[in-house]
Coordinates of C-alpha atoms in Angstrom, one line a residue:
Chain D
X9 CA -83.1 -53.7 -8.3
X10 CA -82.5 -56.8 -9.9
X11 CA -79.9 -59.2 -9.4
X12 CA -77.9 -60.5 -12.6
X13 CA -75.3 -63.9 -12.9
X14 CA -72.1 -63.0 -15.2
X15 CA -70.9 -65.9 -16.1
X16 CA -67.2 -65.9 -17.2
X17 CA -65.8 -67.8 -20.0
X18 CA -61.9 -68.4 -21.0
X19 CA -59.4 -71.1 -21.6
X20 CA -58.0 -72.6 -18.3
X21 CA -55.7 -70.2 -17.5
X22 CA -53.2 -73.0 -15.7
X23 CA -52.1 -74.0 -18.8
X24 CA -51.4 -71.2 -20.6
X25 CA -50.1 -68.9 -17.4
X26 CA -47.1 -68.2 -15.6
X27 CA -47.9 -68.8 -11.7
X28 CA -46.7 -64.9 -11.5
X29 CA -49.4 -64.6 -14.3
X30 CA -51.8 -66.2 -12.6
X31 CA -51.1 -64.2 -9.5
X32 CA -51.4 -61.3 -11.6
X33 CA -55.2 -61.8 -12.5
X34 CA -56.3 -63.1 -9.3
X35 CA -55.5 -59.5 -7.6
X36 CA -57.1 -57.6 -10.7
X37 CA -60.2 -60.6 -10.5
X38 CA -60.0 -59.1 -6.8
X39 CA -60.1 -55.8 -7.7
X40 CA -62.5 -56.0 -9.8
X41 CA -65.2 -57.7 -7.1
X42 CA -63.4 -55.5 -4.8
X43 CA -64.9 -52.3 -7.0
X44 CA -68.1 -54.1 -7.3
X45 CA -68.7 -55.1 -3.3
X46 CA -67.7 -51.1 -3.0
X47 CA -70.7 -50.1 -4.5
X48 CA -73.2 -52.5 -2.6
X49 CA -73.9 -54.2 -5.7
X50 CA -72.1 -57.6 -5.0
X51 CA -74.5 -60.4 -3.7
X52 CA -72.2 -63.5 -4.4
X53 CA -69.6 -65.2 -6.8
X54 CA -67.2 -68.2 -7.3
X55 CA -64.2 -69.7 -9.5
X56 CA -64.8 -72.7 -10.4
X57 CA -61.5 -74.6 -10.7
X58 CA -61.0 -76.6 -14.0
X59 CA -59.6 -79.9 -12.6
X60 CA -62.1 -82.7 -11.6
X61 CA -64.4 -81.0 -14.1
X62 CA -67.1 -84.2 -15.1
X63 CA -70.2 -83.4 -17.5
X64 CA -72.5 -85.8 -17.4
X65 CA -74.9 -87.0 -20.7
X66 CA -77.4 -89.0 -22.0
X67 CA -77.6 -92.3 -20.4
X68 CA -75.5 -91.1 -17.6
X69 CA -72.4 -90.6 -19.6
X70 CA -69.6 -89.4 -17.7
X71 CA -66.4 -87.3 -19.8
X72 CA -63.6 -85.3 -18.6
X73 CA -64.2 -82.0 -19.0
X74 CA -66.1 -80.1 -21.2
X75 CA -62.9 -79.1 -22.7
X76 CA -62.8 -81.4 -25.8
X77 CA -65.6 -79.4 -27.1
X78 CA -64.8 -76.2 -26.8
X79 CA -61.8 -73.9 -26.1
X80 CA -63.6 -71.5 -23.7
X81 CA -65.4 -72.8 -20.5
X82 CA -66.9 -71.7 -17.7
X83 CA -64.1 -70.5 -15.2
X84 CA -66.7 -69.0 -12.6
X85 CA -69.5 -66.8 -12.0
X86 CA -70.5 -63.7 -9.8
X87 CA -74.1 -62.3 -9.2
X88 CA -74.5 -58.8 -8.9
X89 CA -77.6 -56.5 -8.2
X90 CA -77.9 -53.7 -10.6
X91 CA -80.8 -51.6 -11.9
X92 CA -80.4 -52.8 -15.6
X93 CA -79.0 -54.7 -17.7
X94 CA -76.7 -51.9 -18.8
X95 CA -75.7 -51.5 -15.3
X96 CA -74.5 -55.2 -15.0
X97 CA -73.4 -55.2 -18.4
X98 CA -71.0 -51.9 -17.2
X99 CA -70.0 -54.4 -14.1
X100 CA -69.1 -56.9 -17.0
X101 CA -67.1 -54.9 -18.9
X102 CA -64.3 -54.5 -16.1
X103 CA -64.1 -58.4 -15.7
X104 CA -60.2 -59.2 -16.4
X105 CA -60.7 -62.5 -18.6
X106 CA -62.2 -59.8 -21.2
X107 CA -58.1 -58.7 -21.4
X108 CA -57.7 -62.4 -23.1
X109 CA -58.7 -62.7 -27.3
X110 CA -62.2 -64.8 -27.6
X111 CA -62.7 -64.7 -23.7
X112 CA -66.7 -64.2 -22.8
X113 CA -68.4 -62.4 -20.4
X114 CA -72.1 -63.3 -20.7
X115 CA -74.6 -61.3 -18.9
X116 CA -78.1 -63.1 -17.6
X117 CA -81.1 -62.1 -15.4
X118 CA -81.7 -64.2 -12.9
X119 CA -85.1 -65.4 -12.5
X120 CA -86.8 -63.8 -9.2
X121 CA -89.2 -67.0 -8.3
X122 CA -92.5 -64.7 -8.5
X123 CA -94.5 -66.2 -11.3
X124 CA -93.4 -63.8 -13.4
X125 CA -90.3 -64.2 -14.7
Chain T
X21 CA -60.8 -43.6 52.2
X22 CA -64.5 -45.1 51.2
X23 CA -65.3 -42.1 48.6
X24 CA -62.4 -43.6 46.3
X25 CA -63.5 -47.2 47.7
X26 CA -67.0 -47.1 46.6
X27 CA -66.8 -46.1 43.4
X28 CA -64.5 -48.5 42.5
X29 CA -66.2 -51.5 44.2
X30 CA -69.3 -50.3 42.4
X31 CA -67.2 -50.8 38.9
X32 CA -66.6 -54.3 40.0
X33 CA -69.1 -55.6 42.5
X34 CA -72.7 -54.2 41.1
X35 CA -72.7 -56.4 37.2
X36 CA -71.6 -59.5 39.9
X37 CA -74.6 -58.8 42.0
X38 CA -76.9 -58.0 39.9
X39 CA -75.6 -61.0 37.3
X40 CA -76.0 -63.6 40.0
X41 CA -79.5 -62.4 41.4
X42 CA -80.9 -61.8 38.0
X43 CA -80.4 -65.5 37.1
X44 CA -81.8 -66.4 40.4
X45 CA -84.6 -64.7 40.4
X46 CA -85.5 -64.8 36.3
X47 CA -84.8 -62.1 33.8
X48 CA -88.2 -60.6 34.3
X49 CA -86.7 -59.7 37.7
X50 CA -84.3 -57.9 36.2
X51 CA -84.9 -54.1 37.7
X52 CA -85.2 -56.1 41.1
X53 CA -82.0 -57.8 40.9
X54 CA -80.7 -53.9 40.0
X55 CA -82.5 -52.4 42.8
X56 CA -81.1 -54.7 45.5
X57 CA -77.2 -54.2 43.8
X58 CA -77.9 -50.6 44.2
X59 CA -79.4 -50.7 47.7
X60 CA -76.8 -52.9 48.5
X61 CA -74.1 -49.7 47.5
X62 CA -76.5 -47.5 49.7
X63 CA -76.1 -49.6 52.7
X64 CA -72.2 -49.3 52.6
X65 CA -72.3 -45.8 51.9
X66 CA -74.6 -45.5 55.2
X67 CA -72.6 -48.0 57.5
X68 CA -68.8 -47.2 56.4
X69 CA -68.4 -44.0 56.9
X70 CA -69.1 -44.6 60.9
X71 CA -68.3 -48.1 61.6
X72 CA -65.4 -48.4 58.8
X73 CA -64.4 -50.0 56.2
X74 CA -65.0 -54.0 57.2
X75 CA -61.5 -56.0 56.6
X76 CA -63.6 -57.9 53.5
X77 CA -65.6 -55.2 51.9
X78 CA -66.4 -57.7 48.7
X79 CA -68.0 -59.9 51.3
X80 CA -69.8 -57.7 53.3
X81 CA -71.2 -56.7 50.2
X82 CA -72.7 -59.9 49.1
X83 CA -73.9 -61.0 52.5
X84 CA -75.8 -57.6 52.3
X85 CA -77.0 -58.8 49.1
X86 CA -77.8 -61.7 49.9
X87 CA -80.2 -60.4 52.5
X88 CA -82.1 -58.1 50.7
X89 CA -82.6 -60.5 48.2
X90 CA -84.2 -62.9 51.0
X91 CA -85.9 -59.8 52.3
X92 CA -87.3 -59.0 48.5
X93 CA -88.9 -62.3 48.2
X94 CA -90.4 -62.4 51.9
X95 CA -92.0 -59.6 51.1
X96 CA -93.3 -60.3 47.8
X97 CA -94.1 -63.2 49.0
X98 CA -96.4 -61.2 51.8
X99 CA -97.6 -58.6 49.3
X100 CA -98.5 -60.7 46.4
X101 CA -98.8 -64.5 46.3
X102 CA -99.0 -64.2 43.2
X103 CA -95.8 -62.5 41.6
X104 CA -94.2 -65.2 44.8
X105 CA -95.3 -68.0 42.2
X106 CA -93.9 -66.8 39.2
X107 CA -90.7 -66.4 41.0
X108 CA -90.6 -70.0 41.7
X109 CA -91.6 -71.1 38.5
X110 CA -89.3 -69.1 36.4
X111 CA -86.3 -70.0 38.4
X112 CA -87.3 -73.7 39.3
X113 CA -87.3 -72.9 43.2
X114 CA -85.8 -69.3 44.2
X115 CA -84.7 -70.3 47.4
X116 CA -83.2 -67.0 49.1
X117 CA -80.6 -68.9 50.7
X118 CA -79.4 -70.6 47.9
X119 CA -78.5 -67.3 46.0
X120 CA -74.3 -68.3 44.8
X121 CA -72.4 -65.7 44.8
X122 CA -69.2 -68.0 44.2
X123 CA -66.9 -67.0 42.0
X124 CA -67.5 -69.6 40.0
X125 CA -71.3 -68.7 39.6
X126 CA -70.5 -65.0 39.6
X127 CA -68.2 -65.6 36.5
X128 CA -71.3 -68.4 34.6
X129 CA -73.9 -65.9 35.2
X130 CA -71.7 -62.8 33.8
X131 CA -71.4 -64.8 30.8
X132 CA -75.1 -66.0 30.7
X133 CA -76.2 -62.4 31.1
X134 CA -74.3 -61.7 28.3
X135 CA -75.9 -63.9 26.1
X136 CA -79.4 -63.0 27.3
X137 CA -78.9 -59.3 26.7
X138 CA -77.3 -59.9 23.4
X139 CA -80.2 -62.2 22.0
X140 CA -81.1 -61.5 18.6
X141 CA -84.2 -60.4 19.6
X142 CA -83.4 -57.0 21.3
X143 CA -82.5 -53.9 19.4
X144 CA -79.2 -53.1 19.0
X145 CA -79.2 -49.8 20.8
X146 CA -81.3 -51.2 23.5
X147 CA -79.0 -54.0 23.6
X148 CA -75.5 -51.6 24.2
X149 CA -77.3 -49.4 26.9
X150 CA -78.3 -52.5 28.7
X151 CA -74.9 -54.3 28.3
X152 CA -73.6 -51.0 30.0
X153 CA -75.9 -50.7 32.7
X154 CA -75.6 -54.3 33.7
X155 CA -72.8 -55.9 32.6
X156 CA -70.6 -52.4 33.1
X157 CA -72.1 -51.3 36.0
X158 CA -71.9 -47.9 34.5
X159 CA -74.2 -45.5 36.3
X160 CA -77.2 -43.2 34.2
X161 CA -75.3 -40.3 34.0
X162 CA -72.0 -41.8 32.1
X163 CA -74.4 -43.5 30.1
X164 CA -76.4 -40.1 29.1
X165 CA -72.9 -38.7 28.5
X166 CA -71.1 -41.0 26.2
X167 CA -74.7 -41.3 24.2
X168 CA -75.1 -37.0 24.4
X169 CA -78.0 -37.4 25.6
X170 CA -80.0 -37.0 28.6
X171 CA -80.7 -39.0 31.9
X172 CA -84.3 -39.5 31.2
X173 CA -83.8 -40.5 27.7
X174 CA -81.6 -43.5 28.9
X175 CA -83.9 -44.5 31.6
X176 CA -86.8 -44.6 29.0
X177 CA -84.5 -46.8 26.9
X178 CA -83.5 -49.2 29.3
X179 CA -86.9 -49.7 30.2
X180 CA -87.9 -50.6 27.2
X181 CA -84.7 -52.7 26.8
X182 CA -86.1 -54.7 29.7
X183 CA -89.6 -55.0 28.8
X184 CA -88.2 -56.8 25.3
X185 CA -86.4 -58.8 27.4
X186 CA -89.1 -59.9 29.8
X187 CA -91.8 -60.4 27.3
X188 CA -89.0 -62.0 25.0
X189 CA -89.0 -64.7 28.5
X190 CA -84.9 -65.2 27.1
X191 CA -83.8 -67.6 29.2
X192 CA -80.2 -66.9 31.5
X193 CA -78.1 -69.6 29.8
X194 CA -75.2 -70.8 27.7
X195 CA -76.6 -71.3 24.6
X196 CA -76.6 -75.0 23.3
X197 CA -73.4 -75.7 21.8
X198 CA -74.7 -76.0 18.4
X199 CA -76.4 -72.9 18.9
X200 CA -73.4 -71.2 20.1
X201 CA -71.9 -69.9 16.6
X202 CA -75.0 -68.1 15.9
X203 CA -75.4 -66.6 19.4
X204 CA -71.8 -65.6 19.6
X205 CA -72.3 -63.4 16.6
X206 CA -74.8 -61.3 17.9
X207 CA -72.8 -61.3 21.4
X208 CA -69.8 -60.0 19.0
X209 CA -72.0 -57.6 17.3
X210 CA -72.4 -56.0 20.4
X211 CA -69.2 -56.0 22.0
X212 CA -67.9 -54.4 18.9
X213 CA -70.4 -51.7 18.6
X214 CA -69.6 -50.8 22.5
X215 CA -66.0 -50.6 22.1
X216 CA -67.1 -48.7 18.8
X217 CA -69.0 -46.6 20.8
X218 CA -66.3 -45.6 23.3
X219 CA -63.8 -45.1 20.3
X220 CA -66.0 -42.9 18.2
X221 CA -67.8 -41.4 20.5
X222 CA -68.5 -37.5 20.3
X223 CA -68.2 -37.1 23.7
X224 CA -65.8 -35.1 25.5
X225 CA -65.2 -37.3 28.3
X226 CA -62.0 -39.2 27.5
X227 CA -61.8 -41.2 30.6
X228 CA -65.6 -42.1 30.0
X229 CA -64.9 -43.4 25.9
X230 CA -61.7 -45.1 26.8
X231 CA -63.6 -46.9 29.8
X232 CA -65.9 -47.6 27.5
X233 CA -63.7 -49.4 25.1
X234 CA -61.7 -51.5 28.3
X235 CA -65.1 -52.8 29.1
X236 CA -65.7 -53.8 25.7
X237 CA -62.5 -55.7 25.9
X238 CA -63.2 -57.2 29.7
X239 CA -65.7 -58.9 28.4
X240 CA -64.7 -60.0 24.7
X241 CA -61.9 -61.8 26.9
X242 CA -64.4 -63.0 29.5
X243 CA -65.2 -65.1 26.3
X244 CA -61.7 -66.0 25.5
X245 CA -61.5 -67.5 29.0
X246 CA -64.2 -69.7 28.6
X247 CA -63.6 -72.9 26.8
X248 CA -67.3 -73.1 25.2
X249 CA -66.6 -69.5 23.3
X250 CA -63.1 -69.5 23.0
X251 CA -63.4 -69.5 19.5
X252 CA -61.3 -68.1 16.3
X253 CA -63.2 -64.8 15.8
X254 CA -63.3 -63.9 19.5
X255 CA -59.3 -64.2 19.4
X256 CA -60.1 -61.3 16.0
X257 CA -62.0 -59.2 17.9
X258 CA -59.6 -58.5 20.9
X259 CA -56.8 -58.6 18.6
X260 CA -59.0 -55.8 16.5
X261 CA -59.2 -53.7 19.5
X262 CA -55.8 -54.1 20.9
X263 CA -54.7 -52.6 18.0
X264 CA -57.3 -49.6 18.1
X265 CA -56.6 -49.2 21.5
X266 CA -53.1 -49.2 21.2
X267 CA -53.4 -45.7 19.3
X268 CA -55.7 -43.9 22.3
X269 CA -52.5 -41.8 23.5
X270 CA -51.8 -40.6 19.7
X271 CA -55.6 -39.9 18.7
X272 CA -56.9 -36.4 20.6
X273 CA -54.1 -33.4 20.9
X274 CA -54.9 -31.7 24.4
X275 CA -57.9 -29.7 23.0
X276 CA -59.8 -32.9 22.1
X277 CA -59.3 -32.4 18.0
X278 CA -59.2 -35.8 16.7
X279 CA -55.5 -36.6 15.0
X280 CA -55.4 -38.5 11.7
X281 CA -53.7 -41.3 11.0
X282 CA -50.9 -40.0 9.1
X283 CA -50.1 -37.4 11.7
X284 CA -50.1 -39.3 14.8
X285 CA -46.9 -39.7 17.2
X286 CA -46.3 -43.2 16.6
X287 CA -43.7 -43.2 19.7
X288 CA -47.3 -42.4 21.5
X289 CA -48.6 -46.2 20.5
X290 CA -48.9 -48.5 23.5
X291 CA -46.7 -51.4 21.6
X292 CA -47.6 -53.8 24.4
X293 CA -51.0 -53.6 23.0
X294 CA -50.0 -54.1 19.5
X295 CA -47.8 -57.2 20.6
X296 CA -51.2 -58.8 22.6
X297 CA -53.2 -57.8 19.1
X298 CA -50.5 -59.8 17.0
X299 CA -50.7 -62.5 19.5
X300 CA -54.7 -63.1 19.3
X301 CA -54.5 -62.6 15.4
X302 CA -52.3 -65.4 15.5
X303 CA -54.6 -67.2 17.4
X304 CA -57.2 -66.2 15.3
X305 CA -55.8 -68.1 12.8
X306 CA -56.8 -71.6 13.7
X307 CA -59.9 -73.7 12.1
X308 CA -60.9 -72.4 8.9
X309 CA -64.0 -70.1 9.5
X310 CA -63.1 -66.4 8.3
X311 CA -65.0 -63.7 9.8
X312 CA -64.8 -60.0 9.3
X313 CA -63.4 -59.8 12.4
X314 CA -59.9 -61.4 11.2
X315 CA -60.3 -58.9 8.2
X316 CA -60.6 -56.3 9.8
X317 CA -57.5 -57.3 12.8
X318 CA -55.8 -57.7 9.5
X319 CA -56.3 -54.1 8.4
X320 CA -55.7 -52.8 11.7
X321 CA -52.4 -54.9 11.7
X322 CA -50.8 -53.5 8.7
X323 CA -51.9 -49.8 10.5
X324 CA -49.5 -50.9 13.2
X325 CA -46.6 -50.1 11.0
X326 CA -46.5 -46.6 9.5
X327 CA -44.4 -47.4 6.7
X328 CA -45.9 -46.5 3.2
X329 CA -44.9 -50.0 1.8
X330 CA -46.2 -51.1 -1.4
X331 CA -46.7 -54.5 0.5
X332 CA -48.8 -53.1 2.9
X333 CA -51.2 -51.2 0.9
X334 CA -51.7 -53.9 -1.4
X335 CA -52.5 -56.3 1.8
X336 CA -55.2 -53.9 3.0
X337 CA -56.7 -53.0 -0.3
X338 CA -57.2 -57.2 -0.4
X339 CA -58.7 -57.4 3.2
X340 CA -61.3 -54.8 2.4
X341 CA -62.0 -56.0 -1.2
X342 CA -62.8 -59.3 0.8
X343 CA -64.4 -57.4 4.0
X344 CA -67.0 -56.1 1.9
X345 CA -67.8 -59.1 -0.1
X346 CA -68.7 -60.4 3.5
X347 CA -70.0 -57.4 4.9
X348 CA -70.4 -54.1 2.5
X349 CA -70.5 -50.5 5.1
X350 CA -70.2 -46.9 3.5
X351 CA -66.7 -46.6 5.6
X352 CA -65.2 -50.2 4.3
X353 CA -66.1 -48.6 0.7
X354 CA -64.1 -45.7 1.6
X355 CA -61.2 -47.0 3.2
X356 CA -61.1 -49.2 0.1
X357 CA -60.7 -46.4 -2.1
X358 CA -58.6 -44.8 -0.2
X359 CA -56.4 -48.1 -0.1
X360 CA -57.0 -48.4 -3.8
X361 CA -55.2 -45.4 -4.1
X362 CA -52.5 -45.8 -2.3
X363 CA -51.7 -49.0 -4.3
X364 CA -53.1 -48.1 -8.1
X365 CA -52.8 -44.1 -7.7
X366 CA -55.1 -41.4 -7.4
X367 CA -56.2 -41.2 -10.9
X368 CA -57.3 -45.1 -11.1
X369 CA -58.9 -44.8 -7.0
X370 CA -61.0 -41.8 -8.1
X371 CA -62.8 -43.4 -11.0
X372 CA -63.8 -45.7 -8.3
X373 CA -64.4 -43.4 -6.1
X374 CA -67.1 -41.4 -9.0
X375 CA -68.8 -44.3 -8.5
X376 CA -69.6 -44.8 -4.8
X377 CA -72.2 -41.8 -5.2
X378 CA -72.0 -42.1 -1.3
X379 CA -73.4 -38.0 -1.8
X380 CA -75.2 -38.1 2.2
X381 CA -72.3 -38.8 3.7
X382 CA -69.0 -36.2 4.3
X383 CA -66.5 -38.4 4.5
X384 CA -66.9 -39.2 0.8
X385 CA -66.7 -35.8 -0.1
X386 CA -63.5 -35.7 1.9
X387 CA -61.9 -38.4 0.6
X388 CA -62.5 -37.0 -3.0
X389 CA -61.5 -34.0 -2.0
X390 CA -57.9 -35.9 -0.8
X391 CA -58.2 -37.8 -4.5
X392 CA -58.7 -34.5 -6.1
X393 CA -55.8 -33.0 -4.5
X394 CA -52.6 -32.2 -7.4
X395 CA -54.8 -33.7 -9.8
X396 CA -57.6 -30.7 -9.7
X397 CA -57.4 -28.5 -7.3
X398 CA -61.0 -26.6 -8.1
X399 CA -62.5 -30.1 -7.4
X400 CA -60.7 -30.6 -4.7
X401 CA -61.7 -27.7 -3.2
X402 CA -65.5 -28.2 -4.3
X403 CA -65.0 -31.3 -2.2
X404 CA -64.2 -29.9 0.8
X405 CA -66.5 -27.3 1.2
X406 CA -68.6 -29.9 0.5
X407 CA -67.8 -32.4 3.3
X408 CA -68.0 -29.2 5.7
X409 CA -71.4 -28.3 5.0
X410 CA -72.2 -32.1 5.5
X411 CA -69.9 -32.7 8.4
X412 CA -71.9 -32.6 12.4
X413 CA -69.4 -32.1 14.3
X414 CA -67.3 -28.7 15.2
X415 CA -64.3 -31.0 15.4
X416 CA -64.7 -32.4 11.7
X417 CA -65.7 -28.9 10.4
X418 CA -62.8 -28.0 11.8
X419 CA -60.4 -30.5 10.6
X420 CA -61.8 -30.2 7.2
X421 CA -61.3 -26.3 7.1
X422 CA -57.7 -26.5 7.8
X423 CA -57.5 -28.7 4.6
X424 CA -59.5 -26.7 2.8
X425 CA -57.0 -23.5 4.2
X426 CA -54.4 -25.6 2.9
X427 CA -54.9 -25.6 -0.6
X428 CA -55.6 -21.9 -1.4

C-alpha cells in the first residue's frame, strides 16, 4: 500500500459563493472524506484557507497571495493510502471542486523516505 | 441476614482492600494484597454467622485487614528475609501499621490502581479481566461467564495480567500532570471496552452484562470526581454510556433476542439517563480538544430521539464521517453507510457500501442486504443468506432469518 497527496486546486470559493453555497460543498467535501475514511484508506488532510496567504521569493520577497498569478490555487490537500495510482486517482475523481470548470485535482506519490523513492 | 450482607459488602469492600494494600505493599504484591481481601471475606463468613453481624461491619472489615496484612509481613519477614527487603524497598517502608484505609486513601489508591492496570504496557484483554477482578471485585466465575469461557482460562489470564504488571515494575500513582492526557486514554480505552463488554456481551446473564456496564460507569465518574482527570472526554464517555444504558430495558424481549433499534419500546428508555447523558455532553463541550468520545455521545445523542428527521440523519452521517477520520472501525464504516442512506438514499449509500468489501464480516452482508431491499430483492436476498452463514451467534442467525422470511 502506498500512500498518495491529492492536492486540490480551484478559485477561492469565498468570492464567488453563496454562504448556503459554501455550506453546500463543505458537507459533499465531507462526504467525500467521509467515503474515503470508510474504506480505511484516509491517513490525513486539510483546507487551507485563502486569507493571510503570503508566498515568499527571491531575496525574501513577500506578496499577497499567489492569486495574482494564477486563477486556481491550492485550497487544500488530503493523503490517502491506496494500492495504485488508479486507486487514488478513483479517490480523486469524487473530490467536489472537480464539479467547478478549470478546477484541478492533481494526484502525487508521496515519497516513502527508504532510499528509494 | 449475612448471606445477602456478604455478597454485597464483597461488591464494595474487596477493590477498597485490595486497592489500599496493593499500593502498600507494591504492585508485585498484588495476588497478596488479593489473598488477604479474600481471607478477610472468609473470616466474616466464619465469625458472623455465630457472633453476628458487628454494628460496623465496613470496619470490622478493615481492622481484619489490617491484621492479616501485619500478619503477611511478619511472616514473610520470618520465612524469607529476603522477599521482607523488597517489600520495603518497593514501598519506601511498608510499615504494617501504617496501612490507610481512610477514605481518602481508599478513594487515591482506587484511582491509582486504575492507572496502573490500564498502563499502555498491558494487553488489552489482560487489562479488562484485571480491571474486573480488582477494581470490580467481580469474583472468577462472573468473570468466566460474561467472557464464555471457563474458570481456569480466567485464572491463567489474570496471572499473566499480573506477571506484565510486576515485571512491567508500573508504579501505583497519578500520573504526572503532563503525562496525564496520554495515560487517561489508555484508562478510557479500557473503561470503554468494559462497558462494551457488558453491552455486547453474548452472555446470557443480564444482571451480570448490565453490572458490567454500571461498573464501567462507577469508575469513568470516579474520574469525573477528581479534579486532575476531570477532563472534557471523560464528561463524553459517561455521557456515551448514559445514553447506551438508557436503552437496557428496550434491548432483549423476555427470551433474550436482541431488539433493533427501530423496533424498540421507546416508552422503555430510562429518560433520566438520557437527561444525565445530555448533561455530560454539555460538559463535554468545554476546551477545544475533540475526541471520539464526543463523536460518538454525539451519535448516540441524535439516537435518543426516534424521529426520522432529515436533521438528524444528516448530523450523524457528519459525526461518523469525522469519527472515522479520527478513528476508522469496520462498524463506524457501517453505521456510516447506513447513515449515508438514510440522508442520500439507498441507491447513492450502496455504491458506497460496494465499496467497503468488508466480505469477513456479516454485518456487511446485512446491511446490503437492508440496501438491497425494494431496489433488488434477489440481491437482497443473496445478502442475507449471506450474513447467516457468516453470523456466530443463534440469536443473529436468528434475527437475520426472520428478514430473510420477510422478503419471500
Amino acid at each position: 500500500m502506498e500512500e498518495y497527496i491529492l492536492i486540490m486546486r480551484h478559485q477561492d470559493g469565498g468570492k464567488v459563493a453563496s454562504p448556503e453555497q459554501l455550506q453546500a460543498w463543505m458537507k459533499q467535501t465531507m462526504d467525500w472524506i467521509g467515503g474515503i475514511a470508510a474504506q480505511n484508506k484516509f491517513v490525513s488532510g486539510t483546507g487551507l484557507p485563502f486569507d493571510t496567504a503570503k508566498v515568499v521569493k527571491h531575496n525574501n520577497v513577500v506578496t499577497n497571495g499567489p492569486f495574482g498569478d494564477i486563477k486556481e490555487t491550492i485550497g487544500g490537500f488530503i493523503t490517502v493510502r491506496a494500492n495504485s495510482v488508479d486507486e487514488a486517482v478513483e479517490f480523486a475523481k469524487g473530490c467536489p471542486v472537480l464539479q467547478g470548470e478549470g478546477n484541478t485535482v492533481e494526484v502525487r506519490k508521496i515519497a516513502k523516505g527508504d532510499g528509494v523513492h | 441476614m449475612s448471606q445477602e450482607l456478604i455478597p454485597h459488602l464483597f461488591r464494595t469492600e474487596f477493590r477498597k482492600i485490595t486497592a489500599v494494600l496493593c499500593k502498600h505493599f507494591g504492585i508485585e504484591h498484588l495476588s497478596v494484597a488479593e489473598d488477604i481481601a479474600g481471607e478477610t471475606f472468609l473470616s466474616a463468613l466464619e465469625t458472623w454467622p455465630y457472633k453476628g453481624i458487628p454494628e460496623n461491619p465496613v470496619a470490622w472489615l478493615y481492622v481484619v485487614a489490617k491484621n492479616k496484612a501485619k500478619n503477611q509481613l511478619h511472616h514473610q519477614e520470618i520465612f524469607s528475609r529476603k522477599v521482607a527487603v523488597q517489600l520495603t524497598d518497593s514501598s519506601g517502608g511498608a510499615d504494617p501499621d501504617a496501612v490507610d484505609l481512610s477514605e481518602q486513601n481508599i478513594t487515591d489508591s482506587q484511582l491509582q490502581m486504575l492507572f496502573a492496570i490500564c498502563h499502555p504496557s498491558i494487553p488489552a484483554a489482560a487489562q479488562i479481566g484485571l480491571a474486573l477482578r480488582i477494581l470490580c471485585g467481580f469474583g472468577i466465575e462472573e468473570i468466566a461467564n460474561a467472557f464464555l469461557t471457563n474458570k481456569e482460562t480466567i485464572n491463567k489470564r489474570l496471572f499473566r495480567a499480573r506477571e506484565d504488571l510486576r515485571v512491567a515494575k508500573i508504579p501505583i500513582e497519578f500520573p504526572a500532570p503532563s503525562e496525564i492526557n496520554k495515560r487517561l486514554d489508555a484508562v478510557l480505552t479500557t473503561l470503554y471496552l468494559l462497558f462494551s463488554e457488558g453491552y455486547y456481551s453474548e452472555s446470557q446473564d443480564a444482571v451480570l452484562r448490565e453490572d458490567l456496564c454500571a461498573e464501567a460507569m462507577r469508575l469513568t465518574y470516579q474520574l469525573i470526581e477528581c479534579e486532575q482527570t476531570h477532563l472534557p472526554q471523560v464528561d463524553a464517555l459517561y455521557s456515551l454510556m448514559c445514553f447506551h444504558a438508557s436503552r437496557f430495558p428496550a434491548r432483549k424481549n423476555s427470551q433474550g433476542e436482541i431488539i433493533l433499534y427501530q423496533d424498540q419500546d421507546a416508552t422503555l428508555w430510562d429518560y433520566g439517563l438520557i437527561s444525565k447523558g445530555a448533561f455530560h455532553l454539555k460538559e463535554a463541550s468545554r476546551g477545544s480538544k475533540l475526541s471520539r468520545y464526543h463523536l460518538e455521545a454525539g451519535i448516540a445523542f441524535w439516537h435518543t430521539s426516534r424521529a426520522d428527521t432529515a436533521e438528524k440523519w444528516e448530523n450523524i452521517l457528519q459525526l461518523y464521517n469525522q469519527l472515522l477520520q479520527l478513528e476508522y472501525s469496520p462498524i463506524a464504516a457501517l453505521n456510516r453507510t447506513y447513515a449515508l442512506s438514510k440522508a442520500r438514499g439507498k441507491q447513492e449509500a450502496l455504491d458506497e457500501a460496494e465499496k467497503l468489501k468488508l466480505t469477513d464480516n456479516h454485518y456487511y452482508f446485512t446491511l446490503l442486504g437492508e440496501l438491497y431491499m425494494g431496489i433488488d430483492q434477489r440481491k437482497a436476498k443473496e445478502n442475507f443468506q449471506q450474513a447467516i452463514s457468516l453470523a456466530k451467534t443463534k440469536g443473529d442467525k436468528h434475527t437475520l432469518s426472520k428478514k430473510l422470511d420477510a422478503l419471500r
